[in-house]
């Protein structure tokens, strides 16, 4: 007792077959497909259907790993780009802070050195003025009987004190 298929199923299958044949015709009449089929590679694949099917299955199956690889490359490149920006920012920040510290230290050192130079200049100039004053030179150059002419105002001021 074989059951017969209802007539609606056979009509659905015929409709599906018609749509599939229209799809195949549209693919075969596509200008890019026609150009491929006229090329030597297309003629070779037309003569070797097993190789064509193998190539088609390989492309379909390898799409997922290739997609994951491309995603990995994009994410890695993005991470490297962000990492380079962060690393460069870190290096610039550390370098800037180091430069600031060095410049502050150099400013302090230059302040100390200029103070030492100023104090040294004052001390040395005072010593030079003391050692080589005209009063001391005249006293060393004159013997005991040599007297310098003195103004009377100088003498009067000395006696009043």
CSV table of N, CA and C in Angstrom, one decimal:
chain,number,residue,atom,x,y,z
A,1,UNK,N,0.8,-1.2,0.0
A,1,UNK,CA,0.0,0.0,0.0
A,1,UNK,C,0.9,1.2,0.0
A,2,UNK,N,1.2,1.6,-1.1
A,2,UNK,CA,2.0,2.8,-1.3
A,2,UNK,C,1.1,4.0,-1.3
A,3,UNK,N,1.6,5.0,-0.6
A,3,UNK,CA,0.9,6.2,-0.5
A,3,UNK,C,1.3,7.1,-1.7
A,4,UNK,N,0.4,7.7,-2.3
A,4,UNK,CA,0.7,8.6,-3.4
A,4,UNK,C,0.9,10.0,-2.8
A,5,UNK,N,1.8,10.7,-3.4
A,5,UNK,CA,2.1,12.1,-3.0
A,5,UNK,C,0.9,13.0,-3.3
A,6,UNK,N,0.6,13.8,-2.4
A,6,UNK,CA,-0.5,14.8,-2.7
A,6,UNK,C,0.0,15.7,-3.9
A,7,UNK,N,-0.9,16.2,-4.7
A,7,UNK,CA,-0.6,17.0,-5.9
A,7,UNK,C,0.1,18.3,-5.5
A,8,UNK,N,-0.1,18.8,-4.4
A,8,UNK,CA,0.5,20.1,-4.0
A,8,UNK,C,2.0,20.0,-3.9
A,9,UNK,N,2.5,18.8,-3.4
A,9,UNK,CA,4.0,18.6,-3.3
A,9,UNK,C,4.6,18.6,-4.6
A,10,UNK,N,4.1,17.9,-5.6
A,10,UNK,CA,4.7,17.8,-6.9
A,10,UNK,C,4.6,19.2,-7.6
A,11,UNK,N,3.6,20.0,-7.3
A,11,UNK,CA,3.6,21.3,-7.9
A,11,UNK,C,4.7,22.2,-7.2
A,12,UNK,N,4.9,22.0,-6.0
A,12,UNK,CA,6.0,22.8,-5.3
A,12,UNK,C,7.3,22.4,-5.8
A,13,UNK,N,7.5,21.1,-6.0
A,13,UNK,CA,8.8,20.6,-6.6
A,13,UNK,C,9.0,21.2,-8.0
A,14,UNK,N,8.0,21.2,-8.8
A,14,UNK,CA,8.1,21.8,-10.2
A,14,UNK,C,8.4,23.3,-10.1
A,15,UNK,N,7.8,24.0,-9.2
A,15,UNK,CA,8.1,25.4,-9.0
A,15,UNK,C,9.5,25.6,-8.5
A,16,UNK,N,10.0,24.8,-7.7
A,16,UNK,CA,11.3,24.9,-7.2
A,16,UNK,C,12.3,24.6,-8.3
A,17,UNK,N,12.0,23.6,-9.2
A,17,UNK,CA,12.8,23.2,-10.3
A,17,UNK,C,12.9,24.4,-11.3
A,18,UNK,N,11.8,25.0,-11.5
A,18,UNK,CA,11.7,26.2,-12.5
A,18,UNK,C,12.6,27.3,-11.9
A,19,UNK,N,12.5,27.6,-10.6
A,19,UNK,CA,13.3,28.7,-10.1
A,19,UNK,C,14.8,28.4,-10.1
A,20,UNK,N,15.1,27.1,-9.9
A,20,UNK,CA,16.5,26.7,-9.9
A,20,UNK,C,17.0,26.9,-11.3
A,21,UNK,N,16.3,26.4,-12.3
A,21,UNK,CA,16.7,26.6,-13.7
A,21,UNK,C,16.9,28.0,-14.1
A,22,UNK,N,16.0,28.9,-13.6
A,22,UNK,CA,16.1,30.3,-13.9
A,22,UNK,C,17.4,30.9,-13.3
A,23,UNK,N,17.7,30.4,-12.1
A,23,UNK,CA,18.9,30.9,-11.4
A,23,UNK,C,20.2,30.4,-12.1
A,24,UNK,N,20.1,29.2,-12.6
A,24,UNK,CA,21.3,28.6,-13.3
A,24,UNK,C,21.5,29.4,-14.7
A,25,UNK,N,20.4,29.7,-15.3
A,25,UNK,CA,20.4,30.4,-16.6
A,25,UNK,C,21.0,31.8,-16.4
A,26,UNK,N,20.5,32.5,-15.3
A,26,UNK,CA,21.0,33.8,-15.0
A,26,UNK,C,22.5,33.8,-14.7
A,27,UNK,N,23.0,32.8,-14.0
A,27,UNK,CA,24.4,32.7,-13.7
A,27,UNK,C,25.2,32.4,-15.0
A,28,UNK,N,24.7,31.5,-15.8
A,28,UNK,CA,25.4,31.1,-17.1
A,28,UNK,C,25.4,32.3,-18.1
A,29,UNK,N,24.4,33.1,-18.0
A,29,UNK,CA,24.4,34.3,-19.0
A,29,UNK,C,25.0,35.5,-18.4
A,30,UNK,N,25.6,35.5,-17.2
A,30,UNK,CA,26.3,36.6,-16.7
A,30,UNK,C,27.5,36.9,-17.5
A,31,UNK,N,27.8,38.1,-17.8
A,31,UNK,CA,29.0,38.5,-18.7
A,31,UNK,C,30.3,38.0,-18.1
A,32,UNK,N,30.5,38.1,-16.8
A,32,UNK,CA,31.7,37.6,-16.2
A,32,UNK,C,31.9,36.1,-16.3
A,33,UNK,N,30.8,35.4,-16.1
A,33,UNK,CA,30.9,33.9,-16.2
A,33,UNK,C,31.2,33.5,-17.6
A,34,UNK,N,30.5,34.2,-18.6
A,34,UNK,CA,30.8,33.9,-20.0
A,34,UNK,C,32.3,34.2,-20.4
A,35,UNK,N,32.8,35.3,-19.8
A,35,UNK,CA,34.2,35.6,-20.1
A,35,UNK,C,35.1,34.5,-19.4
A,36,UNK,N,34.8,34.1,-18.3
A,36,UNK,CA,35.5,33.0,-17.6
A,36,UNK,C,35.5,31.7,-18.4
A,37,UNK,N,34.3,31.4,-18.9
A,37,UNK,CA,34.2,30.1,-19.6
A,37,UNK,C,34.9,30.1,-21.0
A,38,UNK,N,35.1,31.3,-21.5
A,38,UNK,CA,35.8,31.4,-22.8
A,38,UNK,C,37.3,31.4,-22.6
A,39,UNK,N,37.7,31.7,-21.4
A,39,UNK,CA,39.2,31.7,-21.1
A,39,UNK,C,39.7,30.2,-21.1
A,40,UNK,N,41.0,30.1,-21.2
A,40,UNK,CA,41.6,28.7,-21.1
A,40,UNK,C,41.3,28.0,-19.8
A,41,UNK,N,41.3,28.8,-18.7
A,41,UNK,CA,41.1,28.2,-17.4
A,41,UNK,C,39.6,27.7,-17.3
A,42,UNK,N,38.7,28.5,-17.8
A,42,UNK,CA,37.3,28.0,-17.8
A,42,UNK,C,37.1,26.8,-18.7
A,43,UNK,N,37.7,26.7,-19.8
A,43,UNK,CA,37.6,25.6,-20.7
A,43,UNK,C,38.2,24.3,-20.0
A,44,UNK,N,39.3,24.5,-19.3
A,44,UNK,CA,39.9,23.4,-18.6
A,44,UNK,C,39.0,22.9,-17.5
A,45,UNK,N,38.4,23.8,-16.7
A,45,UNK,CA,37.5,23.5,-15.7
A,45,UNK,C,36.2,22.8,-16.2
A,46,UNK,N,35.8,23.2,-17.4
A,46,UNK,CA,34.6,22.7,-18.0
A,46,UNK,C,34.8,21.2,-18.4
A,47,UNK,N,36.1,20.9,-18.8
A,47,UNK,CA,36.4,19.6,-19.2
A,47,UNK,C,36.7,18.7,-18.0
A,48,UNK,N,37.0,19.2,-16.9
A,48,UNK,CA,37.3,18.4,-15.7
A,48,UNK,C,36.3,18.8,-14.5
A,49,UNK,N,35.1,18.2,-14.5
A,49,UNK,CA,34.1,18.6,-13.5
A,49,UNK,C,34.5,18.2,-12.1
A,50,UNK,N,35.2,17.1,-11.9
A,50,UNK,CA,35.6,16.7,-10.5
A,50,UNK,C,36.6,17.7,-9.9
A,51,UNK,N,37.5,18.2,-10.7
A,51,UNK,CA,38.5,19.2,-10.3
A,51,UNK,C,37.7,20.5,-10.0
A,52,UNK,N,36.7,20.9,-10.8
A,52,UNK,CA,35.9,22.1,-10.6
A,52,UNK,C,35.2,22.0,-9.3
A,53,UNK,N,34.5,20.8,-9.0
A,53,UNK,CA,33.8,20.6,-7.8
A,53,UNK,C,34.7,20.7,-6.6
A,54,UNK,N,35.9,20.1,-6.7
A,54,UNK,CA,36.9,20.1,-5.6
A,54,UNK,C,37.3,21.5,-5.3
A,55,UNK,N,37.6,22.3,-6.4
A,55,UNK,CA,38.0,23.7,-6.2
A,55,UNK,C,36.9,24.5,-5.6
A,56,UNK,N,35.7,24.3,-6.0
A,56,UNK,CA,34.5,25.0,-5.4
A,56,UNK,C,34.3,24.6,-3.9
A,57,UNK,N,34.4,23.4,-3.6
A,57,UNK,CA,34.3,23.0,-2.2
A,57,UNK,C,35.4,23.5,-1.4
A,58,UNK,N,36.7,23.5,-1.9
A,58,UNK,CA,37.8,24.1,-1.2
A,58,UNK,C,37.6,25.6,-0.9
A,59,UNK,N,37.2,26.3,-1.9
A,59,UNK,CA,36.9,27.7,-1.7
A,59,UNK,C,35.8,28.0,-0.7
A,60,UNK,N,34.8,27.2,-0.7
A,60,UNK,CA,33.7,27.4,0.2
A,60,UNK,C,34.1,27.0,1.6
A,61,UNK,N,34.9,25.9,1.8
A,61,UNK,CA,35.3,25.5,3.1
A,61,UNK,C,36.4,26.4,3.7
A,62,UNK,N,37.3,26.9,2.8
A,62,UNK,CA,38.4,27.7,3.3
A,62,UNK,C,37.9,29.2,3.6
A,63,UNK,N,36.7,29.5,3.3
A,63,UNK,CA,36.3,30.9,3.5
A,63,UNK,C,36.2,31.2,5.0
A,64,UNK,N,35.9,30.3,5.8
A,64,UNK,CA,35.8,30.5,7.3
A,64,UNK,C,37.2,30.7,7.9
A,65,UNK,N,38.1,29.8,7.6
A,65,UNK,CA,39.5,30.1,8.2
A,65,UNK,C,40.1,31.4,7.7
A,66,UNK,N,39.9,31.6,6.4
A,66,UNK,CA,40.5,32.8,5.8
A,66,UNK,C,39.8,34.1,6.4
A,67,UNK,N,38.6,34.0,6.7
A,67,UNK,CA,37.9,35.1,7.3
A,67,UNK,C,38.4,35.3,8.7
A,68,UNK,N,38.6,34.2,9.5
A,68,UNK,CA,39.1,34.3,10.8
A,68,UNK,C,40.5,34.9,10.8
A,69,UNK,N,41.3,34.5,9.8
A,69,UNK,CA,42.7,35.0,9.7
A,69,UNK,C,42.7,36.5,9.4
A,70,UNK,N,41.8,36.9,8.5
A,70,UNK,CA,41.7,38.3,8.2
A,70,UNK,C,41.2,39.1,9.4
A,71,UNK,N,40.3,38.6,10.1
A,71,UNK,CA,39.8,39.2,11.3
A,71,UNK,C,41.0,39.3,12.4
A,72,UNK,N,41.8,38.3,12.5
A,72,UNK,CA,42.9,38.3,13.4
A,72,UNK,C,43.9,39.3,13.0
A,73,UNK,N,44.2,39.4,11.7
A,73,UNK,CA,45.1,40.4,11.2
A,73,UNK,C,44.6,41.8,11.5
A,74,UNK,N,43.4,42.1,11.2
A,74,UNK,CA,42.8,43.4,11.5
A,74,UNK,C,42.8,43.7,13.0
A,75,UNK,N,42.4,42.8,13.8
A,75,UNK,CA,42.4,43.0,15.2
A,75,UNK,C,43.8,43.2,15.8
A,76,UNK,N,44.8,42.4,15.3
A,76,UNK,CA,46.2,42.6,15.7
A,76,UNK,C,46.7,43.9,15.2
A,77,UNK,N,46.4,44.3,14.0
A,77,UNK,CA,46.9,45.6,13.5
A,77,UNK,C,46.3,46.7,14.4
A,78,UNK,N,45.0,46.6,14.7
A,78,UNK,CA,44.4,47.6,15.5
A,78,UNK,C,45.0,47.7,16.9
A,79,UNK,N,45.2,46.5,17.5
A,79,UNK,CA,45.9,46.5,18.8
A,79,UNK,C,47.3,47.0,18.7
A,80,UNK,N,48.0,46.7,17.7
A,80,UNK,CA,49.4,47.2,17.5
A,80,UNK,C,49.3,48.7,17.4
A,81,UNK,N,48.4,49.2,16.6
A,81,UNK,CA,48.2,50.7,16.4
A,81,UNK,C,47.9,51.4,17.8
A,82,UNK,N,47.0,50.8,18.5
A,82,UNK,CA,46.7,51.4,19.8
A,82,UNK,C,47.8,51.2,20.8
A,83,UNK,N,48.5,50.1,20.7
A,83,UNK,CA,49.7,49.9,21.6
A,83,UNK,C,50.8,50.8,21.3
A,84,UNK,N,51.0,51.1,20.0
A,84,UNK,CA,52.1,52.0,19.6
A,84,UNK,C,51.7,53.4,20.1
A,85,UNK,N,50.5,53.8,20.0
A,85,UNK,CA,50.1,55.1,20.4
A,85,UNK,C,50.2,55.2,21.9
A,86,UNK,N,49.8,54.1,22.7
A,86,UNK,CA,50.0,54.1,24.1
A,86,UNK,C,51.4,54.1,24.5
A,87,UNK,N,52.2,53.3,23.8
A,87,UNK,CA,53.6,53.2,24.1
A,87,UNK,C,54.3,54.5,23.8
A,88,UNK,N,54.0,55.1,22.7
A,88,UNK,CA,54.6,56.4,22.3
A,88,UNK,C,54.2,57.4,23.3
A,89,UNK,N,52.9,57.4,23.7
A,89,UNK,CA,52.5,58.4,24.7
A,89,UNK,C,53.2,58.2,26.0
A,90,UNK,N,53.4,56.9,26.4
A,90,UNK,CA,54.2,56.7,27.7
A,90,UNK,C,55.6,57.1,27.5
A,91,UNK,N,56.3,56.8,26.4
A,91,UNK,CA,57.7,57.2,26.2
A,91,UNK,C,57.8,58.8,26.2
A,92,UNK,N,56.8,59.4,25.5
A,92,UNK,CA,56.9,60.9,25.5
A,92,UNK,C,56.6,61.5,26.9
A,93,UNK,N,55.7,60.9,27.6
A,93,UNK,CA,55.4,61.4,29.0
A,93,UNK,C,56.6,61.2,29.9
A,94,UNK,N,57.2,60.0,29.9
A,94,UNK,CA,58.4,59.8,30.7
A,94,UNK,C,59.6,60.7,30.3
A,95,UNK,N,59.7,60.8,29.0
A,95,UNK,CA,60.8,61.7,28.5
A,95,UNK,C,60.6,63.1,28.9
A,96,UNK,N,59.3,63.6,28.8
A,96,UNK,CA,59.0,64.9,29.1
A,96,UNK,C,59.3,65.2,30.6
A,97,UNK,N,58.8,64.3,31.5
A,97,UNK,CA,59.1,64.4,32.9
A,97,UNK,C,60.6,64.4,33.2
A,98,UNK,N,61.3,63.5,32.5
A,98,UNK,CA,62.7,63.5,32.7
A,98,UNK,C,63.4,64.8,32.3
A,99,UNK,N,63.0,65.3,31.2
A,99,UNK,CA,63.5,66.6,30.7
A,99,UNK,C,63.2,67.7,31.7
A,100,UNK,N,62.0,67.7,32.2
A,100,UNK,CA,61.6,68.7,33.2
A,100,UNK,C,62.5,68.6,34.4
A,101,UNK,N,62.7,67.4,34.9
A,101,UNK,CA,63.6,67.2,36.1
A,101,UNK,C,65.0,67.7,35.8
A,102,UNK,N,65.5,67.3,34.7
A,102,UNK,CA,66.9,67.7,34.3
A,102,UNK,C,67.0,69.2,34.2
A,103,UNK,N,66.0,69.8,33.5
A,103,UNK,CA,66.0,71.3,33.4
A,103,UNK,C,65.9,72.0,34.7
A,104,UNK,N,65.1,71.5,35.6
A,104,UNK,CA,65.0,72.1,37.0
A,104,UNK,C,66.3,71.9,37.7
A,105,UNK,N,66.9,70.8,37.6
A,105,UNK,CA,68.2,70.5,38.2
A,105,UNK,C,69.3,71.5,37.7
A,106,UNK,N,69.3,71.6,36.3
A,106,UNK,CA,70.2,72.5,35.7
A,106,UNK,C,70.0,74.0,36.1
A,107,UNK,N,68.7,74.4,36.3
A,107,UNK,CA,68.4,75.7,36.8
A,107,UNK,C,69.0,75.9,38.2
A,108,UNK,N,68.8,74.9,39.0
A,108,UNK,CA,69.3,75.0,40.4
A,108,UNK,C,70.8,75.1,40.4
A,109,UNK,N,71.4,74.2,39.6
A,109,UNK,CA,72.9,74.2,39.6
A,109,UNK,C,73.4,75.5,39.0
A,110,UNK,N,72.8,76.1,38.0
A,110,UNK,CA,73.2,77.3,37.4
A,110,UNK,C,73.0,78.5,38.4
A,111,UNK,N,72.0,78.4,39.2
A,111,UNK,CA,71.8,79.4,40.3
A,111,UNK,C,72.9,79.3,41.3
A,112,UNK,N,73.2,78.1,41.7
A,112,UNK,CA,74.3,78.0,42.7
A,112,UNK,C,75.7,78.4,42.1
A,113,UNK,N,75.9,78.0,40.8
A,113,UNK,CA,77.2,78.4,40.2
A,113,UNK,C,77.3,79.9,40.0
A,114,UNK,N,76.2,80.6,39.6
A,114,UNK,CA,76.2,82.0,39.5
A,114,UNK,C,76.4,82.7,40.8
A,115,UNK,N,75.8,82.1,41.9
A,115,UNK,CA,76.0,82.7,43.2
A,115,UNK,C,77.5,82.5,43.7
A,116,UNK,N,78.1,81.4,43.4
A,116,UNK,CA,79.5,81.2,43.7
A,116,UNK,C,80.4,82.1,43.0
A,117,UNK,N,80.1,82.3,41.7
A,117,UNK,CA,80.9,83.2,40.9
A,117,UNK,C,80.8,84.6,41.4
A,118,UNK,N,79.5,85.0,41.7
A,118,UNK,CA,79.3,86.4,42.2
A,118,UNK,C,80.1,86.6,43.5
A,119,UNK,N,79.9,85.7,44.5
A,119,UNK,CA,80.6,85.8,45.8
A,119,UNK,C,82.1,85.8,45.5
A,120,UNK,N,82.6,84.9,44.7
A,120,UNK,CA,84.0,84.9,44.4
A,120,UNK,C,84.5,86.2,43.8
A,121,UNK,N,83.7,86.8,42.9
A,121,UNK,CA,84.1,88.0,42.3
A,121,UNK,C,84.2,89.1,43.3
A,122,UNK,N,83.2,89.2,44.2
A,122,UNK,CA,83.2,90.2,45.2
A,122,UNK,C,84.4,90.0,46.2
A,123,UNK,N,84.7,88.8,46.6
A,123,UNK,CA,85.8,88.5,47.5
A,123,UNK,C,87.1,88.8,46.8
A,124,UNK,N,87.3,88.3,45.6
A,124,UNK,CA,88.6,88.5,44.9
A,124,UNK,C,88.8,90.0,44.6
A,125,UNK,N,87.7,90.7,44.2
A,125,UNK,CA,87.9,92.1,43.9
A,125,UNK,C,88.2,92.9,45.2
A,126,UNK,N,87.6,92.5,46.3
A,126,UNK,CA,87.9,93.2,47.6
A,126,UNK,C,89.4,92.9,48.0
A,127,UNK,N,89.8,91.7,47.8
A,127,UNK,CA,91.2,91.3,48.2
A,127,UNK,C,92.1,92.1,47.3
A,128,UNK,N,91.9,92.1,46.0
A,128,UNK,CA,92.8,92.8,45.1
A,128,UNK,C,92.8,94.3,45.4
A,129,UNK,N,91.6,94.9,45.7
A,129,UNK,CA,91.6,96.3,46.1
A,129,UNK,C,92.4,96.5,47.4
A,130,UNK,N,92.3,95.6,48.3
A,130,UNK,CA,93.0,95.7,49.6
A,130,UNK,C,94.5,95.5,49.4
A,131,UNK,N,94.9,94.5,48.6
A,131,UNK,CA,96.3,94.2,48.5
A,131,UNK,C,97.0,95.3,47.6
A,132,UNK,N,96.3,95.8,46.6
A,132,UNK,CA,97.0,96.7,45.7
A,132,UNK,C,96.4,98.1,45.8
A,133,UNK,N,96.1,98.5,47.0
A,133,UNK,CA,95.5,99.8,47.2
A,133,UNK,C,96.7,100.9,47.1
A,134,UNK,N,96.4,102.1,46.7
A,134,UNK,CA,97.4,103.1,46.5
A,134,UNK,C,98.1,103.4,47.9
A,135,UNK,N,97.4,103.4,49.0
A,135,UNK,CA,97.9,103.7,50.3
A,135,UNK,C,99.0,102.7,50.6
A,136,UNK,N,98.7,101.4,50.4
A,136,UNK,CA,99.7,100.4,50.8
A,136,UNK,C,100.9,100.5,49.8
A,137,UNK,N,100.7,100.8,48.6
A,137,UNK,CA,101.8,100.9,47.6
A,137,UNK,C,102.7,102.0,48.0
A,138,UNK,N,102.2,103.1,48.3
A,138,UNK,CA,103.0,104.3,48.7
A,138,UNK,C,103.8,104.0,50.0
A,139,UNK,N,103.2,103.3,50.9
A,139,UNK,CA,103.9,103.1,52.2
A,139,UNK,C,105.0,102.1,51.9
A,140,UNK,N,104.8,101.1,51.1
A,140,UNK,CA,105.9,100.1,50.8
A,140,UNK,C,107.0,100.7,49.9
A,141,UNK,N,106.7,101.6,49.1
A,141,UNK,CA,107.6,102.2,48.2
A,141,UNK,C,108.5,103.3,48.8
A,142,UNK,N,108.0,103.9,49.8
A,142,UNK,CA,108.7,105.0,50.5
A,142,UNK,C,109.5,104.5,51.6
A,143,UNK,N,110.6,105.1,51.8
A,143,UNK,CA,111.4,104.7,53.0
A,143,UNK,C,111.0,105.5,54.2
A,144,UNK,N,111.6,105.3,55.3
A,144,UNK,CA,111.2,106.0,56.5
A,144,UNK,C,111.2,107.5,56.4
A,145,UNK,N,112.1,108.1,55.7
A,145,UNK,CA,112.2,109.6,55.6
A,145,UNK,C,111.3,110.2,54.6
A,146,UNK,N,110.6,109.4,53.7
A,146,UNK,CA,109.8,109.9,52.7
A,146,UNK,C,108.4,110.1,53.3
A,147,UNK,N,107.9,111.3,53.1
A,147,UNK,CA,106.6,111.6,53.6
A,147,UNK,C,105.7,112.1,52.4
A,148,UNK,N,104.5,111.7,52.5
A,148,UNK,CA,103.5,112.1,51.4
A,148,UNK,C,102.9,113.4,51.8
A,149,UNK,N,102.7,114.2,50.8
A,149,UNK,CA,102.0,115.5,51.1
A,149,UNK,C,100.6,115.2,51.5
A,150,UNK,N,100.2,115.8,52.6
A,150,UNK,CA,98.8,115.6,53.1
A,150,UNK,C,98.1,116.9,53.1
A,151,UNK,N,96.8,116.7,52.9
A,151,UNK,CA,96.0,117.9,53.0
A,151,UNK,C,95.7,118.3,54.4
A,152,UNK,N,95.6,119.5,54.7
A,152,UNK,CA,95.3,119.9,56.1
A,152,UNK,C,93.9,119.5,56.5
A,153,UNK,N,93.0,119.4,55.6
A,153,UNK,CA,91.6,119.0,56.0
A,153,UNK,C,91.6,117.5,56.5
A,154,UNK,N,92.5,116.7,55.9
A,154,UNK,CA,92.6,115.3,56.3
A,154,UNK,C,93.1,115.2,57.7
A,155,UNK,N,94.1,116.0,58.0
A,155,UNK,CA,94.7,116.0,59.3
A,155,UNK,C,93.8,116.6,60.4
A,156,UNK,N,93.0,117.6,60.0
A,156,UNK,CA,92.1,118.2,61.0
A,156,UNK,C,91.0,117.2,61.3
A,157,UNK,N,90.5,116.4,60.3
A,157,UNK,CA,89.5,115.5,60.6
A,157,UNK,C,90.0,114.4,61.5
A,158,UNK,N,91.3,114.0,61.4
A,158,UNK,CA,91.8,112.9,62.2
A,158,UNK,C,92.0,113.4,63.7
A,159,UNK,N,92.3,114.6,63.9
A,159,UNK,CA,92.6,115.1,65.2
A,159,UNK,C,91.3,115.3,66.0
A,160,UNK,N,90.2,115.6,65.3
A,160,UNK,CA,88.9,115.8,65.9
A,160,UNK,C,88.3,114.5,66.5
A,161,UNK,N,88.6,113.5,65.9
A,161,UNK,CA,88.0,112.2,66.4
A,161,UNK,C,88.6,111.8,67.6
